[in-house]
Coordinates of C-alpha atoms in Angstrom, one line a residue:
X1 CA 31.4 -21.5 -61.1
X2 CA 32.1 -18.3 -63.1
X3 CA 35.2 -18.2 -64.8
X4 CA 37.1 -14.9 -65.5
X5 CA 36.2 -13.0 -68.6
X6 CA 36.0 -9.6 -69.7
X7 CA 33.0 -7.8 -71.5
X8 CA 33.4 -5.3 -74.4
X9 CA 30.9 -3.9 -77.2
X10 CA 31.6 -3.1 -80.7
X11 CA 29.5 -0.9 -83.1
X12 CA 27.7 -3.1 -85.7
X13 CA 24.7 -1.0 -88.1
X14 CA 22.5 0.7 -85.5
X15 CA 23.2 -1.4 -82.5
X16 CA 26.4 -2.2 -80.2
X17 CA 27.2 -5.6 -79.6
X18 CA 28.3 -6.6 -76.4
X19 CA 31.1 -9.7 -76.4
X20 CA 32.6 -11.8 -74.0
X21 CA 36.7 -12.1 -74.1
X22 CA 38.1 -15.4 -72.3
X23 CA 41.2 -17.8 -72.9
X24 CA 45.0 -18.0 -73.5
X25 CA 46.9 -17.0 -76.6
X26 CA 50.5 -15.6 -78.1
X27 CA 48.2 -13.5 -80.3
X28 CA 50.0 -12.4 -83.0
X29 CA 52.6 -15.2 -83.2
X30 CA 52.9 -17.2 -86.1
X31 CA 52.1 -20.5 -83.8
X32 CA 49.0 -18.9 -82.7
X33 CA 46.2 -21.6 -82.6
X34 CA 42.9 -20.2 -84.2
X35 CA 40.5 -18.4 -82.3
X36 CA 36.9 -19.7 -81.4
X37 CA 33.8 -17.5 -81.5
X38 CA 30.7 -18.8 -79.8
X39 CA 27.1 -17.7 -80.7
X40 CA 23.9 -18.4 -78.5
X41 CA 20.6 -19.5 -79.1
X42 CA 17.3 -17.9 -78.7
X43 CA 16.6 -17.9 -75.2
X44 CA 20.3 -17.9 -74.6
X45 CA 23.1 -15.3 -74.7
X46 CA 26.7 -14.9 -74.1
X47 CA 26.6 -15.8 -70.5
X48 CA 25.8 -18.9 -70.9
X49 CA 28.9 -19.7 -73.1
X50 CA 31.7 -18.7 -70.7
X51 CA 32.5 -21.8 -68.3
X52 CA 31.9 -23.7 -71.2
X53 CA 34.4 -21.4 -73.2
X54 CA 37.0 -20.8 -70.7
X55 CA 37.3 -24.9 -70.4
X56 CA 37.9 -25.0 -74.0
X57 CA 39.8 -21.8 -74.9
X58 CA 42.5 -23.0 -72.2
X59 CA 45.7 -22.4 -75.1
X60 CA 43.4 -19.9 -77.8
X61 CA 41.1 -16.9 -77.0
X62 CA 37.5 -17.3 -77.1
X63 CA 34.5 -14.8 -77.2
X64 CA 31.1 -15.5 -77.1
X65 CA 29.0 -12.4 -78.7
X66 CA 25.3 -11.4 -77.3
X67 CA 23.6 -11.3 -80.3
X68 CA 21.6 -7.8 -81.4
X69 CA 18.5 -7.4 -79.2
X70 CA 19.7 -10.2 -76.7
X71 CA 22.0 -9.6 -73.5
X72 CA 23.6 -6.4 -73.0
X73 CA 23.7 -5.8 -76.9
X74 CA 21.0 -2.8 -77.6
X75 CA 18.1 -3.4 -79.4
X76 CA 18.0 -2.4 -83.4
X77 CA 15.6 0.5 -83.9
X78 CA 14.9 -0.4 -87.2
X79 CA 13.2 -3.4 -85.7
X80 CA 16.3 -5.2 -88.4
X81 CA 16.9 -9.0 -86.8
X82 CA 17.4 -10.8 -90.6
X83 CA 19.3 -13.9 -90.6
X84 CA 21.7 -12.0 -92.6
X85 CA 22.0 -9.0 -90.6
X86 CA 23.2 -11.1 -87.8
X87 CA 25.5 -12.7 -90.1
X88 CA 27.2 -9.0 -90.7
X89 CA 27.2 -8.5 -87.4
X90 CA 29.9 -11.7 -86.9
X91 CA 31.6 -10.3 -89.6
X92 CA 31.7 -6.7 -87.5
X93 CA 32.8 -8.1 -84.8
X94 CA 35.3 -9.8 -86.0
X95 CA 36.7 -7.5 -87.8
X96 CA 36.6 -5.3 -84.5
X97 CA 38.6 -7.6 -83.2
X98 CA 40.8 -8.3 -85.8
X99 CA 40.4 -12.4 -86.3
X100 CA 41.0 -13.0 -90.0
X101 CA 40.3 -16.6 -89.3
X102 CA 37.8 -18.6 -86.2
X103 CA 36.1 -21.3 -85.4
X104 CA 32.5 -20.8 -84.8
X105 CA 30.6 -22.7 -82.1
X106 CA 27.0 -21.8 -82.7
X107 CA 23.3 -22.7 -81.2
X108 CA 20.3 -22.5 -82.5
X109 CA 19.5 -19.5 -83.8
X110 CA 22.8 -18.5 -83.7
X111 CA 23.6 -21.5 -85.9
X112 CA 21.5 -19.8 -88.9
X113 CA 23.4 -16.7 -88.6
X114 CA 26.9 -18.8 -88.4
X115 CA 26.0 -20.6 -91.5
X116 CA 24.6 -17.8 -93.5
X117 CA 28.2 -16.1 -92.5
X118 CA 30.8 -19.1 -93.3
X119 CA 28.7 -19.3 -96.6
X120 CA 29.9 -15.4 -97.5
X121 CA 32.8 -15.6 -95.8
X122 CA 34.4 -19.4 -96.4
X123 CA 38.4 -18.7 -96.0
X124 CA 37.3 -17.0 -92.5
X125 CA 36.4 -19.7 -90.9
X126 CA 38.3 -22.6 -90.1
X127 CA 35.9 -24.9 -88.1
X128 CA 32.1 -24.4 -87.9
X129 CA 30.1 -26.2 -85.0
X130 CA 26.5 -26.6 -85.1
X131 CA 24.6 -27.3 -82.1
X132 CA 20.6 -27.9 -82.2
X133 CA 20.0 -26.2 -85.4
X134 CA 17.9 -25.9 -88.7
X135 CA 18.8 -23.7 -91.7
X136 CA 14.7 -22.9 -91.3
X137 CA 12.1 -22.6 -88.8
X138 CA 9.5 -25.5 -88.0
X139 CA 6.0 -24.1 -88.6
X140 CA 4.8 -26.2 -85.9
X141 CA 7.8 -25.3 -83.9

């Protein structure tokens, strides 16, 4: 079952990102719980997230990002996919849409880029979840 979301992009270096909005909030009251920002995995992308997110983001807004060069985000013509540059990109797209504070819920790959951005960014994020993750590759895979 596909729950109701909405898809958006936001400019982030040379690509666009394209995000996933979903959930409940009094956004901008002082009670507001904190939001949560999913990131996918390699073979994954923001799609996959969303029954998953709605379920969880049933009193809080969720949004699970595609990141650059996977979903409907454009590919980087500088060929630029660096652990850090996806880091920025979370920090662009939250900015964009104006969340001081989340909790990340990240896979795989996207768990390198989560970590690299709560490690530059520790007062924005209020929860990190790591799912099926190493800081580095496995030569042997």
């Amino acid at each position: 079952m596909i729950e109701s979301h909405t898809v958006h992009t936001c400019p982030s270096g040379d690509v666009s990102l394209a995000y996933r909005l979903f959930g409940r909030s009094d956004h901008g009251s002082p009670t507001a719980k904190t939001p949560v920002l999913f990131v996918h995995g390699l073979s994954y992308f923001s799609y996959d997230w969303v029954n998953f997110g709605v379920q969880l983001c049933t009193a809080r807004l969720g949004c699970a990002m595609d990141m650059r060069g996977f979903g409907d985000s454009t590919y980087s013509q500088a060929g630029d996919y660096a652990v850090t540059t996806m880091a920025d990109d979370i920090t662009r797209l939250l900015d964009h849409l104006k969340w001081r504070s989340v909790i990340l819920v990240a896979h795989s790959m996207g768990g390198r880029s989560a970590t690299c951005f709560a490690a530059a960014h520790p007062a924005r994020v209020a929860g990190l979840v790591l799912v099926d993750w190493s800081p580095e590759n496995a030569p042997a895979g």
